[in-house]
Amino acid sequence: MRNFFPFLQWLPAYNKSWFTKDILAGLTVGIILIPQGMAYAMIAGLPPVYGLYASLVPIVVYAFLGTSRQMAVGPVAMDSLLVAAGLVPFLTTGGENYVAMAVLLAFMVGAIQIVLGVLRMGFLVNFLSKPVISGFTSAAALIIIFSQLKHLLGATIEKSNRFHEMVYNAAIKLPETNIVDLLIGLIGICFIILFKRLNRKMPAVLVVVILGILVVYLFNLQSYGVKIVGSIPTGLPHFELPSVTFKNLLEIAPIAFTLALIGYLEAISIGKSLEEKNGEETVVANQELIAIGASNLLGSLFQSYPVTGSFSRSAINGSSGAKTTVALLFSVMMVVVTLLFLTPLFYYLPNAVLASIIMVSVVGLIDIEYPKNLWSYRKDELAILMFTFLITLFIGITQGILLGVLLSLLIMVYKSSKPHFAVLGKIEGSDYYKNIDRFSNEVELREDLLIIRFDSQLYFGNKNFFKKQLYKSIDGKGDSLKGIILNAEAINYIDSSAAQMLIRVIDDLQGRGLQFYIAGAIGPTRDIIFSSGIIDVLTKQHLFVRTKEAVYYFDQTELPSAISEKIAYQNLRKR
C-alpha cells in the first residue's frame, strides 16, 4: 500500500511545522496557477475555463499517488501545444467536438501512462535523448510565442503549427493591428520581466492580471476593440465519461502516445532535479508514471485536458518551502474558490495579458547554451538537435519529435556497427595492456602475438566490422604471428549471429596454425561463450580471467615449440 500510495510513507511522520510552509507554498502556486492555467488552455485551443478544470482533479490525484513532494502538476505550455497540434483536424467540426476530443486525449494519455507504469516500461523515455528534447522544446517555444501574436496584435490570424506559415499569416495581418491590444501586451511583458528582476518571489503574473482587468474596466477599452476573456462558466466541472469511438481512438493514438512519453519525461525530469536540490531520494520512476497517468485518466472524467509537471510552478513550490504534496491541495482550494465565486472578476481580463504571460513563460524553454556546448565537442549530436529543431519548426510538431528520435536511434545504431577496435601492447615494466595508438611510446610490441580489444557488444550489426578489423590486424603482423588474444572486458553481450561468426573465425585461425584466446570476459559473456558453442572450438584452456594470464600461457606453450624448431633447423644445417 505504501508503494502504491506514497503519501502513507510521509503522513505518519508529518511535522506540524511543515503545515504552515505547505499552506504558504500552496497558496503561492495557486496564485500563479489560475492565470497560467487559463493562458495555457488558450494555447491548446480551448476556452480558458478548461485550464482551471485541468487544475482540480489531476492535482488531487497526484497529491496522493505522486512520489515527488515538491512537484506542481497541472496544465503546461508544451503539452498544450501538442494538444493543439494533434487536434487540428477536429477544428472544422465545431467547438464542442474539439473539447470532447481534448478530454478523450487526456483519457488515452492517462491509460497509456498507467499501462506503461504497470509494465515497468519507464525506460522508454530514455530514447528521447537530450539533443532531441532540446531541439524540440526550443522550436515548440518559438511556435507557442508566435501563436500568441493574434492576441498580442488583436487581429484575426489564421491558425497554423508551421513557423513559416505563422510568420506569413501574421505579416499579412499587420495592417489590422489593434494598437491598444499591442500596448497592453507589450506593457504586460515588460512588467512581468521587471517584477521578476526586482523580486522573484513577487507574484508578477497575478499583479499584471489585476492591472489588466482594472485598466480595461476603468477606461472601457472594449469600445476600442480590445479582446477580453468574457464570461467564464461558474461552478465545478461535472462527472462525464469521454465520448469514445474506434475511429477517434485511431486518429489521436499517435499524438496520445507522444504526449504520454513527453509528459512523463517532463515530470520525471522535474522530480529528479528537485530531488537533487533537496538531497532527498523519493522519486520512483514507474510509480511516477502511474501517478501522472492516473491524474490524466481521472481528470478526463471531470473535463480536464492532458497535464504533467510544470517547471516554473514546481520551482516556485520548492522555493516557497513546500515540504509535502499537502501544498498541492491548497492550490486546488484556490482554484475551487475561483470557479465558485471569482470567475466574474475575470470577465474584463484582456487576451493580450494572457498572451504576455505565455510569451514570458515559454521564452525560457529556448536553450542557446546547450547547442553552443555541442558545437565544441559533439557535432554529431548538434546535427540531431538542429534536425529536430528545423523539422518541428517548418514541417510539424509531432513529425519533429518522432523523426528526431528516429535519427538519434539511427546514429546510435550506426555507431554501434563500427565501435572502437584497439590493438593492445604491454606497458613497459608492468602487467597492463593499453591501446598502442594512445601509448605508442610506452608499450612493448610483439611480432608473434596480437592482442585486441573490442569496445562494444558483439551482435549482427557489427560482427562483419569485427571480423574485417581482426583479419586486417592479422595480415599486418605477417608470418611471424603465432597467437591472438581477444580482450573481452568491454563485450557484455554476444548474439547468435556474432557467436556463429566467432566459431568460424576461431576454426579458420586454428586451421592456419594460430592459437586464439579470450581473456577478461565478464559473467554473462562467459555464459554465452559456453551456451552458444564457442567453447567447443575455443576449449576451456584458452579462456582466461586476465590478459596477462593468457600471455603467460601462450609463452609457456609456444616457447618449447620454438626451441624444438630451432634445434631441428640446426640439425638440418649440420647434415
XYZ file of C-alpha atoms in Angstrom:
575
model
C 0.000 0.000 0.000
C 2.876 2.360 0.743
C 4.330 1.708 -2.700
C 1.029 2.484 -4.425
C 0.068 5.378 -2.106
C 3.381 7.148 -1.380
C 1.689 9.665 0.964
C 1.404 6.831 3.517
C 5.207 6.934 3.821
C 5.442 10.552 4.992
C 1.997 11.179 6.512
C 2.621 9.291 9.810
C 5.758 11.386 10.363
C 4.157 14.686 9.259
C 5.606 17.557 11.279
C 3.288 20.342 12.449
C 5.896 22.938 11.438
C 5.550 21.738 7.821
C 1.877 22.695 7.696
C 2.490 26.454 7.621
C 5.113 26.061 4.882
C 2.799 23.843 2.825
C -0.038 26.386 3.131
C 2.149 29.312 2.015
C 3.664 27.334 -0.869
C 0.265 26.052 -1.989
C -1.347 29.488 -1.964
C 1.630 30.991 -3.811
C 1.462 28.344 -6.535
C -2.331 28.709 -6.683
C -1.987 32.439 -7.376
C 0.240 31.620 -10.370
C -1.744 28.560 -11.443
C -5.062 30.343 -12.053
C -3.930 32.821 -14.758
C -1.368 30.357 -16.161
C -3.966 27.601 -16.476
C -6.307 29.916 -18.370
C -3.465 31.041 -20.634
C -2.294 27.503 -21.410
C -5.848 26.412 -22.235
C -5.799 29.110 -24.940
C -2.628 27.546 -26.387
C -4.487 24.226 -26.570
C -7.300 25.945 -28.459
C -9.723 25.504 -25.549
C -11.844 28.042 -23.629
C -9.839 29.464 -20.650
C -12.045 27.740 -18.069
C -10.672 24.334 -19.141
C -7.287 25.391 -17.790
C -8.970 25.696 -14.371
C -10.716 22.331 -14.792
C -7.296 20.777 -15.501
C -6.070 22.275 -12.201
C -8.500 20.357 -9.993
C -8.845 16.551 -10.059
C -5.426 15.830 -11.681
C -3.631 17.720 -8.901
C -5.616 15.990 -6.143
C -4.858 12.565 -7.660
C -1.142 13.344 -7.909
C -1.075 14.552 -4.297
C -1.984 11.001 -3.194
C -0.143 8.935 -5.824
C 2.924 11.037 -6.722
C 6.383 10.349 -5.295
C 7.836 13.861 -5.690
C 6.930 16.009 -2.682
C 7.538 19.400 -4.323
C 6.465 18.935 -7.947
C 3.475 21.015 -9.079
C 1.216 19.256 -11.583
C -1.263 20.884 -13.954
C -1.579 22.366 -17.459
C 1.744 23.273 -19.125
C 2.698 25.088 -22.314
C 4.393 22.159 -24.091
C 1.555 19.685 -23.660
C -0.992 22.370 -24.534
C 0.791 22.987 -27.831
C 0.867 19.249 -28.594
C -2.860 19.053 -27.882
C -3.492 21.874 -30.363
C -1.215 20.241 -32.961
C -2.797 16.811 -32.603
C -6.391 18.013 -32.737
C -6.112 20.313 -35.770
C -8.374 18.015 -37.901
C -11.200 18.499 -35.389
C -11.203 22.309 -35.512
C -13.523 22.313 -38.523
C -16.121 20.084 -36.849
C -17.155 22.571 -34.171
C -16.085 23.738 -30.723
C -17.924 21.118 -28.672
C -16.413 18.242 -30.647
C -12.941 19.774 -30.251
C -13.353 19.967 -26.466
C -14.632 16.375 -26.379
C -11.570 15.199 -28.310
C -9.229 17.075 -25.945
C -10.875 15.309 -22.985
C -10.666 11.938 -24.787
C -6.996 12.645 -25.489
C -6.376 13.109 -21.744
C -8.133 9.781 -21.098
C -5.941 7.992 -23.670
C -2.730 9.607 -22.437
C -3.561 8.547 -18.889
C -4.402 4.992 -19.928
C -1.143 4.643 -21.891
C 0.927 6.008 -18.989
C -0.732 3.684 -16.470
C -0.166 0.621 -18.693
C 3.485 1.588 -19.215
C 3.900 2.105 -15.479
C 2.335 -1.245 -14.550
C 4.564 -2.973 -17.124
C 7.561 -1.074 -15.677
C 8.424 0.450 -19.045
C 9.514 3.865 -17.833
C 12.846 3.198 -19.552
C 11.193 4.059 -22.910
C 11.646 7.714 -22.081
C 15.420 7.153 -22.328
C 15.033 7.043 -26.119
C 14.202 10.759 -26.009
C 17.789 11.989 -25.972
C 18.718 15.447 -24.712
C 19.575 16.834 -28.196
C 16.129 15.748 -29.441
C 14.361 17.280 -26.442
C 16.387 20.490 -26.627
C 15.728 20.958 -30.339
C 12.047 20.106 -29.933
C 11.418 22.389 -26.939
C 13.245 25.346 -28.497
C 11.214 25.042 -31.703
C 7.987 24.494 -29.766
C 8.689 27.599 -27.674
C 9.021 29.693 -30.846
C 5.782 28.236 -32.209
C 3.981 28.986 -28.928
C 5.271 32.579 -28.908
C 4.176 33.225 -32.493
C 0.825 31.503 -31.889
C 0.043 34.301 -29.417
C 0.589 37.094 -31.943
C -3.141 37.059 -32.766
C -3.890 38.065 -29.162
C -0.978 40.481 -28.945
C -1.943 42.222 -32.199
C -5.667 41.933 -31.615
C -6.098 40.671 -35.181
C -7.746 37.580 -36.657
C -4.788 35.467 -37.823
C -5.233 32.075 -39.472
C -4.010 29.183 -37.311
C -1.011 27.047 -38.237
C 1.620 24.904 -36.492
C 4.323 25.612 -39.084
C 6.604 28.516 -38.244
C 6.948 29.976 -41.742
C 3.185 29.908 -42.246
C 2.640 31.594 -38.884
C 5.080 34.373 -39.762
C 3.444 34.877 -43.160
C -0.093 34.847 -41.719
C 0.904 37.393 -39.071
C 2.733 39.612 -41.575
C -0.256 39.976 -43.901
C -2.459 40.905 -40.911
C -0.160 43.602 -39.544
C -2.315 46.407 -41.042
C -5.212 45.135 -38.881
C -3.220 45.522 -35.639
C -5.158 46.975 -32.708
C -2.719 49.441 -31.133
C -4.412 49.258 -27.721
C -4.136 45.438 -27.626
C -0.491 45.672 -28.685
C 0.314 48.234 -25.979
C -1.416 46.175 -23.277
C 0.537 43.069 -24.303
C 3.923 44.811 -24.524
C 3.410 46.580 -21.192
C 2.385 43.240 -19.659
C 5.609 41.600 -20.918
C 7.730 44.482 -19.572
C 6.001 44.427 -16.174
C 6.418 40.666 -15.702
C 10.125 40.822 -16.607
C 10.653 43.900 -14.399
C 8.869 42.423 -11.382
C 10.827 39.171 -11.684
C 14.124 41.073 -11.711
C 13.144 43.215 -8.731
C 11.812 40.359 -6.594
C 11.430 36.787 -7.857
C 9.009 35.971 -5.016
C 6.603 38.676 -6.155
C 3.522 37.181 -7.936
C 4.228 39.164 -11.101
C 1.667 37.260 -13.168
C -1.144 37.993 -10.703
C -0.199 41.689 -10.486
C -0.301 42.021 -14.296
C -3.655 40.204 -14.455
C -5.201 42.535 -11.857
C -3.788 45.653 -13.553
C -5.028 44.455 -16.961
C -8.560 43.872 -15.636
C -8.657 47.259 -13.882
C -7.370 49.177 -16.917
C -9.920 47.601 -19.286
C -12.792 48.104 -16.812
C -11.961 51.673 -15.753
C -11.181 53.013 -19.229
C -13.802 50.942 -21.077
C -11.188 49.664 -23.525
C -13.683 47.236 -25.020
C -15.018 50.139 -27.017
C -11.565 50.417 -28.640
C -11.748 46.838 -29.894
C -9.726 45.222 -27.075
C -10.375 41.458 -26.971
C -11.310 40.164 -23.500
C -11.872 36.721 -21.965
C -15.570 37.419 -21.409
C -17.925 35.192 -19.460
C -16.383 32.193 -17.714
C -18.783 29.479 -16.523
C -19.232 29.439 -12.758
C -19.159 26.148 -10.879
C -17.128 22.957 -10.734
C -16.821 20.521 -13.660
C -19.266 17.629 -13.605
C -18.531 13.923 -13.991
C -18.827 12.727 -17.581
C -17.394 9.742 -19.409
C -15.388 10.704 -22.526
C -17.103 10.018 -25.835
C -15.146 7.121 -27.348
C -15.320 5.723 -30.867
C -12.857 3.364 -32.521
C -12.320 5.869 -35.343
C -11.427 8.664 -32.908
C -9.054 6.389 -30.986
C -7.139 5.569 -34.168
C -6.991 9.235 -35.210
C -5.484 10.526 -31.975
C -3.410 7.451 -30.994
C -0.086 8.836 -32.360
C -0.387 12.170 -30.539
C -1.609 10.371 -27.394
C 1.488 8.137 -27.289
C 3.752 11.150 -27.967
C 2.060 13.147 -25.199
C 2.333 10.186 -22.800
C 6.120 9.999 -23.247
C 6.734 13.759 -23.370
C 4.559 14.347 -20.298
C 6.337 11.618 -18.352
C 9.737 12.950 -19.413
C 8.841 16.437 -18.159
C 7.532 15.067 -14.862
C 10.472 12.755 -14.142
C 12.990 15.465 -15.111
C 11.394 17.944 -12.705
C 11.118 15.349 -9.950
C 14.786 14.334 -10.265
C 16.032 17.945 -10.357
C 14.036 18.819 -7.209
C 15.332 15.642 -5.596
C 18.958 16.624 -6.242
C 18.336 20.134 -4.930
C 16.729 18.931 -1.694
C 19.009 15.955 -1.125
C 16.025 13.587 -0.716
C 15.597 10.492 -2.880
C 11.846 9.915 -3.027
C 11.074 9.756 -6.775
C 10.225 6.254 -8.070
C 10.171 6.286 -11.888
C 7.463 3.703 -12.609
C 5.211 4.877 -9.753
C 5.579 8.412 -11.102
C 4.381 7.139 -14.482
C 1.308 5.609 -12.804
C 0.675 8.812 -10.816
C 0.775 11.086 -13.874
C -1.316 8.564 -15.818
C -3.964 8.368 -13.087
C -4.038 12.188 -12.918
C -4.783 12.375 -16.642
C -7.244 9.495 -16.743
C -9.313 10.518 -13.694
C -9.015 14.202 -14.635
C -10.551 13.467 -18.045
C -13.688 12.267 -16.241
C -14.052 15.845 -14.951
C -13.395 17.789 -18.168
C -9.597 18.015 -17.891
C -7.195 18.013 -20.848
C -3.662 16.459 -20.588
C -1.473 17.636 -17.697
C 2.019 16.971 -16.343
C 4.620 18.569 -14.077
C 5.289 22.296 -14.515
C 8.892 23.562 -14.463
C 8.030 27.103 -13.346
C 5.383 26.262 -10.718
C 7.478 23.391 -9.304
C 10.392 25.784 -8.839
C 8.086 28.267 -7.075
C 6.626 25.475 -4.935
C 10.075 24.323 -3.864
C 11.466 27.809 -3.217
C 8.322 28.702 -1.202
C 9.159 25.945 1.259
C 6.739 23.142 0.333
C 7.517 20.001 2.317
C 4.864 17.587 1.037
C 2.088 17.279 -1.544
C -0.296 18.839 1.012
C 0.744 22.128 -0.640
C -0.947 20.975 -3.858
C -4.277 20.596 -2.060
C -4.202 24.265 -1.032
C -3.529 25.247 -4.658
C -6.615 23.237 -5.634
C -8.656 25.002 -2.939
C -7.795 28.351 -4.512
C -8.943 27.106 -7.934
C -12.191 25.796 -6.382
C -12.886 29.182 -4.746
C -12.164 30.918 -8.065
C -14.538 28.661 -10.028
C -17.319 29.023 -7.451
C -17.128 32.741 -6.676
C -14.464 34.673 -8.599
C -14.954 33.877 -12.301
C -16.972 37.109 -12.901
C -13.842 39.078 -11.919
C -12.020 37.689 -14.966
C -14.654 38.948 -17.418
C -12.580 42.035 -18.331
C -9.237 40.207 -18.486
C -7.629 41.143 -21.860
C -6.424 38.288 -24.066
C -3.257 40.319 -24.663
C -2.349 39.958 -20.966
C -2.704 36.164 -21.171
C -0.556 36.262 -24.325
C 2.134 38.229 -22.454
C 2.090 35.646 -19.628
C 2.539 32.800 -22.128
C 5.335 34.529 -24.051
C 7.397 35.282 -20.948
C 6.785 31.780 -19.532
C 7.959 29.857 -22.592
C 10.882 32.029 -23.704
C 12.965 30.260 -21.058
C 12.470 26.983 -22.955
C 14.682 28.266 -25.783
C 18.077 26.763 -24.987
C 21.064 28.506 -26.565
C 23.911 27.370 -24.303
C 23.462 23.644 -24.933
C 23.885 23.896 -28.750
C 26.980 26.048 -28.155
C 28.483 23.307 -25.986
C 27.655 20.641 -28.563
C 29.377 22.709 -31.261
C 32.569 22.499 -29.204
C 32.698 18.767 -28.555
C 29.780 16.807 -30.098
C 28.884 17.993 -33.592
C 27.012 14.760 -34.375
C 24.598 15.444 -31.519
C 24.331 19.065 -32.632
C 23.186 17.769 -36.036
C 20.420 15.764 -34.299
C 19.383 18.856 -32.332
C 19.255 21.089 -35.412
C 17.423 18.441 -37.456
C 14.741 18.095 -34.756
C 14.537 21.875 -34.375
C 14.045 22.525 -38.096
C 11.591 19.648 -38.666
C 9.497 20.771 -35.684
C 9.603 24.380 -36.805
C 8.847 24.009 -40.512
C 7.138 20.625 -41.024
C 5.238 19.727 -37.867
C 5.411 19.253 -34.125
C 4.720 15.512 -33.968
C 6.925 14.897 -37.018
C 9.749 16.801 -35.332
C 9.805 14.704 -32.181
C 9.282 11.367 -33.973
C 11.859 11.980 -36.717
C 14.304 13.380 -34.159
C 14.041 10.181 -32.094
C 14.386 8.074 -35.262
C 17.534 9.957 -36.358
C 19.153 9.675 -32.918
C 18.456 5.915 -32.897
C 19.870 5.517 -36.415
C 23.061 7.329 -35.408
C 23.304 5.171 -32.287
C 22.911 2.007 -34.385
C 25.477 3.268 -36.913
C 27.997 3.952 -34.147
C 27.379 0.545 -32.597
C 28.048 -1.048 -36.004
C 31.543 0.469 -36.069
C 32.710 0.607 -32.437
C 36.215 1.161 -31.143
C 38.651 -1.600 -32.095
C 42.062 -1.402 -30.419
C 45.349 -3.308 -30.720
C 46.977 -3.601 -27.281
C 50.573 -3.667 -26.170
C 52.198 -4.194 -22.773
C 53.221 -1.080 -20.842
C 56.955 -1.367 -20.138
C 57.706 -2.597 -16.627
C 54.088 -3.513 -15.800
C 51.330 -6.069 -16.394
C 48.973 -3.545 -18.030
C 47.981 -3.725 -21.688
C 46.955 -0.476 -23.391
C 45.997 0.844 -26.833
C 49.151 1.119 -28.934
C 47.803 4.226 -30.710
C 47.355 6.111 -27.421
C 50.505 4.836 -25.675
C 52.825 4.289 -28.649
C 55.964 5.399 -26.764
C 55.303 3.295 -23.665
C 54.207 -0.110 -24.981
C 56.153 -3.185 -25.977
C 55.083 -4.751 -29.288
C 55.498 -8.423 -30.116
C 55.585 -9.833 -33.600
C 54.429 -13.299 -32.528
C 51.374 -12.192 -30.541
C 48.367 -9.976 -31.401
C 46.226 -8.637 -28.533
C 42.990 -6.872 -29.478
C 40.115 -5.225 -27.595
C 36.554 -4.673 -28.905
C 34.701 -1.922 -27.002
C 31.114 -2.939 -27.614
C 28.696 -5.821 -27.544
C 29.078 -8.230 -30.457
C 25.873 -8.531 -32.461
C 24.637 -8.954 -36.021
C 25.149 -5.251 -36.765
C 28.902 -5.166 -36.075
C 30.095 -8.771 -36.477
C 31.371 -8.141 -40.015
C 33.198 -4.999 -38.847
C 34.869 -7.021 -36.070
C 35.910 -9.755 -38.492
C 37.274 -7.249 -41.018
C 39.340 -5.391 -38.399
C 40.633 -8.645 -36.919
C 41.907 -10.029 -40.237
C 43.344 -6.640 -41.145
C 45.402 -6.664 -37.930
C 46.449 -10.274 -38.511
C 47.650 -9.513 -42.042
C 49.666 -6.614 -40.635
C 51.674 -8.980 -38.448
C 52.859 -11.266 -41.244
C 54.194 -14.828 -40.961
C 55.751 -14.309 -37.527
C 52.318 -14.244 -35.810
C 51.563 -17.297 -33.627
C 48.634 -16.304 -31.399
C 45.725 -13.878 -30.968
C 44.210 -12.783 -27.636
C 40.768 -11.140 -27.578
C 40.377 -8.884 -24.549
C 36.609 -9.199 -23.966
C 36.253 -6.928 -20.912
C 34.038 -4.462 -22.830
C 31.907 -7.126 -24.545
C 28.775 -7.504 -22.419
C 26.703 -9.488 -24.919
C 27.185 -11.776 -27.923
C 24.138 -12.604 -30.038
C 23.687 -15.821 -32.023
C 24.891 -14.288 -35.321
C 28.103 -12.996 -33.752
C 28.617 -16.305 -31.915
C 28.486 -18.237 -35.202
C 30.923 -15.742 -36.736
C 33.362 -16.236 -33.818
C 33.142 -20.012 -34.141
C 34.018 -19.835 -37.866
C 36.838 -17.327 -37.268
C 38.410 -19.382 -34.454
C 38.176 -22.530 -36.556
C 39.772 -20.758 -39.532
C 42.632 -19.301 -37.466
C 43.365 -22.637 -35.829
C 43.475 -24.142 -39.326
C 46.212 -21.635 -40.140
C 48.194 -22.762 -37.082
C 47.299 -19.717 -34.981
C 46.204 -20.004 -31.350
C 43.122 -17.984 -30.261
C 42.477 -16.942 -26.661
C 39.727 -14.958 -24.902
C 40.551 -13.015 -21.721
C 38.568 -10.829 -19.318
C 35.073 -11.975 -20.303
C 32.507 -10.975 -17.654
C 29.991 -13.475 -16.221
C 27.108 -13.017 -18.716
C 29.555 -13.136 -21.644
C 31.202 -16.299 -20.307
C 27.742 -17.884 -20.039
C 27.135 -17.104 -23.716
C 30.574 -18.492 -24.675
C 29.594 -21.807 -23.080
C 25.937 -21.924 -24.156
C 26.489 -20.857 -27.791
C 29.134 -23.481 -28.611
C 32.110 -21.080 -28.815
C 33.820 -23.020 -26.034
C 33.758 -26.184 -28.168
C 36.194 -24.708 -30.714
C 37.995 -22.416 -28.234
C 38.473 -25.071 -25.449
C 38.470 -24.179 -21.732
C 42.280 -23.976 -21.682
C 42.108 -20.865 -23.902
C 39.658 -18.901 -21.685
C 41.318 -16.623 -19.102
C 40.333 -14.090 -16.445
C 43.149 -11.642 -17.253
C 45.100 -10.773 -20.375
C 48.450 -11.300 -18.633
C 47.426 -14.887 -17.789
C 46.650 -15.570 -21.442
C 50.036 -14.102 -22.440
C 51.820 -16.269 -19.845
C 50.028 -19.411 -21.092
C 50.902 -18.535 -24.697
C 54.566 -18.099 -23.793
C 54.676 -21.419 -21.923
C 53.143 -23.354 -24.826
C 54.934 -21.619 -27.683
C 58.450 -21.448 -26.183
C 59.123 -25.237 -26.226
C 57.810 -25.389 -29.766
C 60.107 -22.560 -30.821
C 63.127 -24.247 -29.168
C 62.418 -27.602 -30.862
C 62.048 -25.846 -34.244
C 65.427 -24.110 -33.696
C 67.145 -27.430 -32.815
C 65.619 -29.141 -35.855
C 66.827 -26.291 -38.079
C 70.394 -26.528 -36.651
C 70.452 -30.353 -37.203
C 69.293 -29.833 -40.778
C 72.213 -27.457 -41.397
C 74.712 -29.945 -39.914
C 73.519 -32.603 -42.365
